[in-house]
Amino acid sequence: MTSPIVLDHRTVVSVSGASADEFLQGLVTVSTLNMNTGDLRYGALLTPQGKVIADMLIHRSQEGFLLDCDVEIAPQLLKRLNLFKLRAPVAIEQRSDMRVVAFGGARDPRSASAPARGIAPGATNPAGDPARYHAARIAAGLPEQGADFAPEEVFPADINMDLNDGIDFRKGCFVGQEVVSRMKRRGITRRRTLKVEVVDGAAPAPVLANGFEIGEISSVAGKQGLARVRIDRLAEALARNETMTSGGNPVLFDEPSWLAGELAALAEAKEAKS
């Protein structure tokens, strides 16, 4: 059995008060309504242009919500949430008395193969190597803010949020919804995050096909990595049977079941334009 470990690169922001449910519901990409204490959902706060400011795992607590987010983005997230607060009866604060824990807690809503996730008292300090956590999340195909993308750098689809239950297209308005919905209606996504097989010890670096950059590896653990890639360029490289490399070493892309459909949609759109 894998023992739990504290994730020091993550922190907890709490949103509590009588209107916490409605407050977050109008802001983040996933519904925060009808959550029971202990429930866990994945979502993000976006810019009005639809880019990810902060993605987060949202825990329902008795007092409101606990947001598990990257420690470096927490100040920006707090600032944005407080800008939206106005006179709403909610309290927003970073919780130094709480720690994010992996390999213990609730099932990660993004993937059944991801480590369980929880929040523990701040004094909790389970021993463990955080590299074990990163290896597990990379194996599950989960990009993480700080390691794989920066704030306001990516759209939700670039990091597969729409595939990992991070976007609720049936809920009411949220910040950036118009852009995200328009991209959904078009049915064409150009960038995705994919698992790649790399040489053991490889480092994050651009991915090249026939000398042209098609994406970039952002996280590596052993022989596995994550790369954000232009899937139209990947399709061309695969069709031409080109060798793809990173740092001078060959890389092999994982091809999940959904990729073929997206590549077909891109090909159809390209043909329609010609």
mmCIF file of C-alpha atoms in Angstrom:
data_model
loop_
_atom_site.group_PDB
_atom_site.id
_atom_site.type_symbol
_atom_site.label_atom_id
_atom_site.label_comp_id
_atom_site.label_asym_id
_atom_site.label_seq_id
_atom_site.Cartn_x
_atom_site.Cartn_y
_atom_site.Cartn_z
ATOM 1 C CA MET A 1 0.000 0.000 0.000
ATOM 2 C CA THR A 2 1.342 3.471 -0.923
ATOM 3 C CA SER A 3 1.654 5.788 2.081
ATOM 4 C CA PRO A 4 0.403 9.398 1.768
ATOM 5 C CA ILE A 5 2.810 12.293 1.197
ATOM 6 C CA VAL A 6 2.479 16.060 1.552
ATOM 7 C CA LEU A 7 2.688 18.076 -1.678
ATOM 8 C CA ASP A 8 4.627 21.188 -0.704
ATOM 9 C CA HIS A 9 4.229 22.663 -4.186
ATOM 10 C CA ARG A 10 0.468 22.845 -3.627
ATOM 11 C CA THR A 11 -1.501 25.000 -1.191
ATOM 12 C CA VAL A 12 -5.079 25.452 0.017
ATOM 13 C CA VAL A 13 -7.342 28.463 -0.536
ATOM 14 C CA SER A 14 -10.660 28.413 1.319
ATOM 15 C CA VAL A 15 -13.915 29.998 0.187
ATOM 16 C CA SER A 16 -16.515 29.950 2.938
ATOM 17 C CA GLY A 17 -19.716 31.713 3.923
ATOM 18 C CA ALA A 18 -23.417 31.715 3.183
ATOM 19 C CA SER A 19 -22.999 32.384 -0.547
ATOM 20 C CA ALA A 20 -19.861 30.304 -1.222
ATOM 21 C CA ASP A 21 -21.743 27.901 -3.534
ATOM 22 C CA GLU A 22 -23.251 30.615 -5.720
ATOM 23 C CA PHE A 23 -20.074 32.715 -5.675
ATOM 24 C CA LEU A 24 -17.848 29.973 -7.098
ATOM 25 C CA GLN A 25 -20.599 28.692 -9.384
ATOM 26 C CA GLY A 26 -20.514 31.965 -11.317
ATOM 27 C CA LEU A 27 -16.741 31.925 -11.715
ATOM 28 C CA VAL A 28 -15.194 28.492 -12.243
ATOM 29 C CA THR A 29 -15.534 26.054 -15.130
ATOM 30 C CA VAL A 30 -17.205 23.244 -13.181
ATOM 31 C CA SER A 31 -20.415 23.231 -11.150
ATOM 32 C CA THR A 32 -19.997 23.731 -7.411
ATOM 33 C CA LEU A 33 -23.676 23.107 -6.677
ATOM 34 C CA ASN A 34 -25.068 19.913 -5.147
ATOM 35 C CA MET A 35 -21.703 18.881 -3.700
ATOM 36 C CA ASN A 36 -21.690 16.959 -0.436
ATOM 37 C CA THR A 37 -19.004 17.301 2.215
ATOM 38 C CA GLY A 38 -15.987 15.321 1.037
ATOM 39 C CA ASP A 39 -16.861 15.567 -2.677
ATOM 40 C CA LEU A 40 -14.048 16.520 -5.048
ATOM 41 C CA ARG A 41 -14.277 18.156 -8.485
ATOM 42 C CA TYR A 42 -11.773 19.535 -10.978
ATOM 43 C CA GLY A 43 -12.087 23.001 -12.445
ATOM 44 C CA ALA A 44 -10.362 26.292 -13.182
ATOM 45 C CA LEU A 45 -10.684 30.043 -13.060
ATOM 46 C CA LEU A 46 -10.200 31.536 -16.531
ATOM 47 C CA THR A 47 -9.496 34.951 -17.963
ATOM 48 C CA PRO A 48 -12.332 36.566 -19.962
ATOM 49 C CA GLN A 49 -10.318 35.474 -23.042
ATOM 50 C CA GLY A 50 -10.652 31.838 -21.942
ATOM 51 C CA LYS A 51 -7.109 31.120 -20.735
ATOM 52 C CA VAL A 52 -6.386 29.280 -17.492
ATOM 53 C CA ILE A 53 -5.395 31.513 -14.585
ATOM 54 C CA ALA A 54 -5.440 28.641 -12.094
ATOM 55 C CA ASP A 55 -6.686 25.085 -12.286
ATOM 56 C CA MET A 56 -7.722 23.472 -9.031
ATOM 57 C CA LEU A 57 -9.194 20.489 -7.279
ATOM 58 C CA ILE A 58 -12.269 21.709 -5.413
ATOM 59 C CA HIS A 59 -13.020 19.967 -2.108
ATOM 60 C CA ARG A 60 -16.430 20.485 -0.448
ATOM 61 C CA SER A 61 -16.027 21.129 3.260
ATOM 62 C CA GLN A 62 -18.570 21.758 5.999
ATOM 63 C CA GLU A 63 -17.807 25.488 5.910
ATOM 64 C CA GLY A 64 -17.615 25.877 2.129
ATOM 65 C CA PHE A 65 -14.846 24.932 -0.297
ATOM 66 C CA LEU A 66 -11.132 24.180 -0.134
ATOM 67 C CA LEU A 67 -9.247 24.850 -3.375
ATOM 68 C CA ASP A 68 -6.124 22.730 -3.942
ATOM 69 C CA CYS A 69 -3.934 24.825 -6.263
ATOM 70 C CA ASP A 70 -0.318 25.527 -7.188
ATOM 71 C CA VAL A 71 1.426 27.415 -4.368
ATOM 72 C CA GLU A 72 2.986 29.970 -6.753
ATOM 73 C CA ILE A 73 -0.350 30.907 -8.304
ATOM 74 C CA ALA A 74 -2.217 31.229 -4.985
ATOM 75 C CA PRO A 75 -1.580 35.009 -4.563
ATOM 76 C CA GLN A 76 -2.934 35.708 -8.051
ATOM 77 C CA LEU A 77 -5.917 33.426 -7.455
ATOM 78 C CA LEU A 78 -6.681 35.192 -4.152
ATOM 79 C CA LYS A 79 -6.477 38.582 -5.850
ATOM 80 C CA ARG A 80 -8.834 37.553 -8.664
ATOM 81 C CA LEU A 81 -11.371 35.965 -6.309
ATOM 82 C CA ASN A 82 -11.399 39.039 -4.090
ATOM 83 C CA LEU A 83 -11.965 41.265 -7.137
ATOM 84 C CA PHE A 84 -15.149 39.299 -7.867
ATOM 85 C CA LYS A 85 -16.228 39.216 -4.219
ATOM 86 C CA LEU A 86 -17.736 42.733 -4.056
ATOM 87 C CA ARG A 87 -20.302 42.534 -1.212
ATOM 88 C CA ALA A 88 -20.897 38.793 -1.377
ATOM 89 C CA PRO A 89 -20.979 37.226 2.112
ATOM 90 C CA VAL A 90 -17.946 35.014 1.557
ATOM 91 C CA ALA A 91 -14.506 34.773 3.175
ATOM 92 C CA ILE A 92 -11.470 34.002 0.995
ATOM 93 C CA GLU A 93 -8.068 33.150 2.445
ATOM 94 C CA GLN A 94 -4.965 31.031 1.967
ATOM 95 C CA ARG A 95 -4.881 28.334 4.644
ATOM 96 C CA SER A 96 -1.422 27.872 6.121
ATOM 97 C CA ASP A 97 -3.003 25.467 8.632
ATOM 98 C CA MET A 98 -3.802 22.948 5.877
ATOM 99 C CA ARG A 99 -1.699 20.805 3.559
ATOM 100 C CA VAL A 100 -2.453 18.998 0.291
ATOM 101 C CA VAL A 101 -1.843 15.242 0.488
ATOM 102 C CA ALA A 102 -1.450 12.675 -2.301
ATOM 103 C CA PHE A 103 -1.998 8.905 -2.067
ATOM 104 C CA GLY A 104 -4.690 9.503 0.514
ATOM 105 C CA GLY A 105 -8.204 10.952 0.508
ATOM 106 C CA ALA A 106 -10.794 11.042 -2.280
ATOM 107 C CA ARG A 107 -10.548 9.720 -5.815
ATOM 108 C CA ASP A 108 -9.040 12.240 -8.212
ATOM 109 C CA PRO A 109 -11.926 13.142 -10.591
ATOM 110 C CA ARG A 110 -9.555 13.538 -13.548
ATOM 111 C CA SER A 111 -8.440 9.909 -13.808
ATOM 112 C CA ALA A 112 -9.090 6.593 -12.092
ATOM 113 C CA SER A 113 -5.348 5.866 -12.309
ATOM 114 C CA ALA A 114 -4.309 9.115 -10.586
ATOM 115 C CA PRO A 115 -3.269 9.127 -6.909
ATOM 116 C CA ALA A 116 -6.038 9.831 -4.394
ATOM 117 C CA ARG A 117 -6.136 13.393 -3.140
ATOM 118 C CA GLY A 118 -6.842 14.909 0.265
ATOM 119 C CA ILE A 119 -6.368 17.876 2.587
ATOM 120 C CA ALA A 120 -4.867 17.366 6.034
ATOM 121 C CA PRO A 121 -4.050 19.558 9.069
ATOM 122 C CA GLY A 122 -0.957 21.718 8.591
ATOM 123 C CA ALA A 123 1.037 19.812 11.193
ATOM 124 C CA THR A 124 0.714 16.661 9.096
ATOM 125 C CA ASN A 125 4.033 15.833 7.475
ATOM 126 C CA PRO A 126 3.975 12.301 6.031
ATOM 127 C CA ALA A 127 7.384 11.188 4.806
ATOM 128 C CA GLY A 128 7.731 10.474 1.125
ATOM 129 C CA ASP A 129 9.404 11.463 -2.100
ATOM 130 C CA PRO A 130 7.339 13.955 -4.177
ATOM 131 C CA ALA A 131 8.988 12.465 -7.280
ATOM 132 C CA ARG A 132 6.785 9.421 -6.643
ATOM 133 C CA TYR A 133 3.712 11.624 -6.970
ATOM 134 C CA HIS A 134 4.935 13.271 -10.172
ATOM 135 C CA ALA A 135 5.711 9.874 -11.708
ATOM 136 C CA ALA A 136 2.172 8.735 -10.874
ATOM 137 C CA ARG A 137 0.427 11.806 -12.301
ATOM 138 C CA ILE A 138 2.543 11.688 -15.479
ATOM 139 C CA ALA A 139 1.674 8.006 -15.875
ATOM 140 C CA ALA A 140 -1.996 9.045 -15.543
ATOM 141 C CA GLY A 141 -1.479 11.711 -18.242
ATOM 142 C CA LEU A 142 -2.213 14.667 -15.958
ATOM 143 C CA PRO A 143 -0.461 17.999 -16.623
ATOM 144 C CA GLU A 144 0.024 20.228 -13.593
ATOM 145 C CA GLN A 145 0.311 23.985 -13.269
ATOM 146 C CA GLY A 146 3.823 25.084 -12.411
ATOM 147 C CA ALA A 147 5.413 22.081 -14.079
ATOM 148 C CA ASP A 148 3.521 21.887 -17.386
ATOM 149 C CA PHE A 149 2.001 25.309 -17.897
ATOM 150 C CA ALA A 150 2.071 28.842 -16.513
ATOM 151 C CA PRO A 151 -0.880 31.105 -15.632
ATOM 152 C CA GLU A 152 -2.670 32.609 -18.644
ATOM 153 C CA GLU A 153 -0.593 30.474 -21.033
ATOM 154 C CA VAL A 154 -3.047 27.763 -22.123
ATOM 155 C CA PHE A 155 -6.672 27.238 -23.027
ATOM 156 C CA PRO A 156 -8.497 24.467 -21.114
ATOM 157 C CA ALA A 157 -8.416 22.095 -24.108
ATOM 158 C CA ASP A 158 -4.618 22.468 -24.345
ATOM 159 C CA ILE A 159 -4.342 20.636 -21.005
ATOM 160 C CA ASN A 160 -7.275 18.283 -21.701
ATOM 161 C CA MET A 161 -9.637 19.843 -19.148
ATOM 162 C CA ASP A 162 -12.628 19.099 -21.366
ATOM 163 C CA LEU A 163 -11.613 15.423 -21.424
ATOM 164 C CA ASN A 164 -10.928 15.240 -17.679
ATOM 165 C CA ASP A 165 -14.288 16.508 -16.359
ATOM 166 C CA GLY A 166 -12.880 19.991 -15.810
ATOM 167 C CA ILE A 167 -15.471 21.827 -17.951
ATOM 168 C CA ASP A 168 -19.204 21.644 -17.344
ATOM 169 C CA PHE A 169 -20.818 22.778 -20.593
ATOM 170 C CA ARG A 170 -24.306 22.432 -19.093
ATOM 171 C CA LYS A 171 -23.905 24.838 -16.177
ATOM 172 C CA GLY A 172 -24.655 28.555 -16.275
ATOM 173 C CA CYS A 173 -22.190 31.302 -17.050
ATOM 174 C CA PHE A 174 -18.604 31.332 -15.830
ATOM 175 C CA VAL A 175 -15.686 33.608 -16.631
ATOM 176 C CA GLY A 176 -14.383 32.824 -20.120
ATOM 177 C CA GLN A 177 -17.369 30.634 -20.993
ATOM 178 C CA GLU A 178 -18.072 32.300 -24.331
ATOM 179 C CA VAL A 179 -14.600 31.487 -25.684
ATOM 180 C CA VAL A 180 -14.598 27.930 -24.334
ATOM 181 C CA SER A 181 -18.090 27.242 -25.696
ATOM 182 C CA ARG A 182 -17.168 28.624 -29.123
ATOM 183 C CA MET A 183 -14.141 26.329 -29.316
ATOM 184 C CA LYS A 184 -16.372 23.419 -28.309
ATOM 185 C CA ARG A 185 -18.955 24.217 -30.997
ATOM 186 C CA ARG A 186 -16.287 24.339 -33.681
ATOM 187 C CA GLY A 187 -15.246 20.841 -32.657
ATOM 188 C CA ILE A 188 -11.624 21.442 -33.594
ATOM 189 C CA THR A 189 -8.822 21.458 -31.042
ATOM 190 C CA ARG A 190 -5.316 22.178 -32.283
ATOM 191 C CA ARG A 191 -3.291 21.605 -29.113
ATOM 192 C CA ARG A 192 -3.455 18.715 -26.686
ATOM 193 C CA THR A 193 -1.297 17.295 -23.906
ATOM 194 C CA LEU A 194 -0.189 13.732 -24.655
ATOM 195 C CA LYS A 195 1.926 11.146 -22.901
ATOM 196 C CA VAL A 196 5.254 10.390 -24.539
ATOM 197 C CA GLU A 197 7.851 7.695 -24.135
ATOM 198 C CA VAL A 198 11.337 9.168 -23.828
ATOM 199 C CA VAL A 199 14.907 8.112 -23.110
ATOM 200 C CA ASP A 200 15.428 7.582 -19.374
ATOM 201 C CA GLY A 201 16.805 10.785 -17.880
ATOM 202 C CA ALA A 202 15.484 13.066 -20.620
ATOM 203 C CA ALA A 203 14.662 16.667 -19.716
ATOM 204 C CA PRO A 204 11.861 18.990 -20.859
ATOM 205 C CA ALA A 205 12.638 20.235 -24.380
ATOM 206 C CA PRO A 206 10.975 20.979 -27.731
ATOM 207 C CA VAL A 207 9.700 18.059 -29.822
ATOM 208 C CA LEU A 208 10.880 18.131 -33.428
ATOM 209 C CA ALA A 209 9.618 16.329 -36.526
ATOM 210 C CA ASN A 210 11.912 16.563 -39.538
ATOM 211 C CA GLY A 211 13.605 19.518 -37.824
ATOM 212 C CA PHE A 212 10.387 21.478 -37.230
ATOM 213 C CA GLU A 213 8.968 22.045 -33.754
ATOM 214 C CA ILE A 214 5.576 20.454 -33.200
ATOM 215 C CA GLY A 215 5.355 20.746 -29.419
ATOM 216 C CA GLU A 216 7.271 20.653 -26.177
ATOM 217 C CA ILE A 217 7.878 18.122 -23.438
ATOM 218 C CA SER A 218 7.073 19.775 -20.111
ATOM 219 C CA SER A 219 7.387 16.987 -17.505
ATOM 220 C CA VAL A 220 9.521 13.851 -17.370
ATOM 221 C CA ALA A 221 9.679 10.940 -14.927
ATOM 222 C CA GLY A 222 11.921 8.065 -15.948
ATOM 223 C CA LYS A 223 10.939 7.036 -19.458
ATOM 224 C CA GLN A 224 7.555 8.783 -19.403
ATOM 225 C CA GLY A 225 6.733 12.397 -20.087
ATOM 226 C CA LEU A 226 3.989 14.833 -20.987
ATOM 227 C CA ALA A 227 4.113 17.017 -24.081
ATOM 228 C CA ARG A 228 1.806 19.791 -25.251
ATOM 229 C CA VAL A 229 1.682 19.379 -28.998
ATOM 230 C CA ARG A 230 0.038 20.767 -32.124
ATOM 231 C CA ILE A 231 -1.974 17.720 -33.100
ATOM 232 C CA ASP A 232 -2.339 18.871 -36.706
ATOM 233 C CA ARG A 233 1.460 18.873 -37.000
ATOM 234 C CA LEU A 234 1.621 15.553 -35.186
ATOM 235 C CA ALA A 235 -0.846 14.110 -37.712
ATOM 236 C CA GLU A 236 1.327 15.276 -40.596
ATOM 237 C CA ALA A 237 4.435 13.773 -38.995
ATOM 238 C CA LEU A 238 2.680 10.455 -38.417
ATOM 239 C CA ALA A 239 1.323 10.399 -41.989
ATOM 240 C CA ARG A 240 4.841 10.943 -43.354
ATOM 241 C CA ASN A 241 6.320 8.411 -40.935
ATOM 242 C CA GLU A 242 8.757 11.048 -39.691
ATOM 243 C CA THR A 243 10.991 10.382 -36.698
ATOM 244 C CA MET A 244 10.153 12.647 -33.782
ATOM 245 C CA THR A 245 12.892 13.684 -31.384
ATOM 246 C CA SER A 246 13.511 15.783 -28.304
ATOM 247 C CA GLY A 247 16.985 16.754 -27.206
ATOM 248 C CA GLY A 248 18.343 14.640 -30.056
ATOM 249 C CA ASN A 249 16.640 11.494 -28.739
ATOM 250 C CA PRO A 250 13.623 9.711 -30.251
ATOM 251 C CA VAL A 251 10.200 10.144 -28.642
ATOM 252 C CA LEU A 252 7.109 8.023 -29.116
ATOM 253 C CA PHE A 253 3.648 9.498 -28.598
ATOM 254 C CA ASP A 254 0.870 7.666 -26.825
ATOM 255 C CA GLU A 255 -2.265 7.688 -28.996
ATOM 256 C CA PRO A 256 -5.363 7.675 -26.751
ATOM 257 C CA SER A 257 -8.691 6.516 -28.143
ATOM 258 C CA TRP A 258 -10.001 10.069 -28.603
ATOM 259 C CA LEU A 259 -7.034 11.257 -30.689
ATOM 260 C CA ALA A 260 -8.087 9.567 -33.945
ATOM 261 C CA GLY A 261 -11.427 11.393 -33.918
ATOM 262 C CA GLU A 262 -9.795 14.764 -33.345
ATOM 263 C CA LEU A 263 -7.246 14.185 -36.092
ATOM 264 C CA ALA A 264 -10.073 13.201 -38.455
ATOM 265 C CA ALA A 265 -11.963 16.394 -37.578
ATOM 266 C CA LEU A 266 -8.884 18.494 -38.334
ATOM 267 C CA ALA A 267 -8.375 16.720 -41.669
ATOM 268 C CA GLU A 268 -12.038 17.272 -42.589
ATOM 269 C CA ALA A 269 -11.825 20.972 -41.726
ATOM 270 C CA LYS A 270 -8.651 21.356 -43.778
ATOM 271 C CA GLU A 271 -10.250 19.619 -46.759
ATOM 272 C CA ALA A 272 -13.336 21.839 -46.486
ATOM 273 C CA LYS A 273 -11.152 24.952 -46.729
ATOM 274 C CA SER A 274 -9.240 23.719 -49.785
#
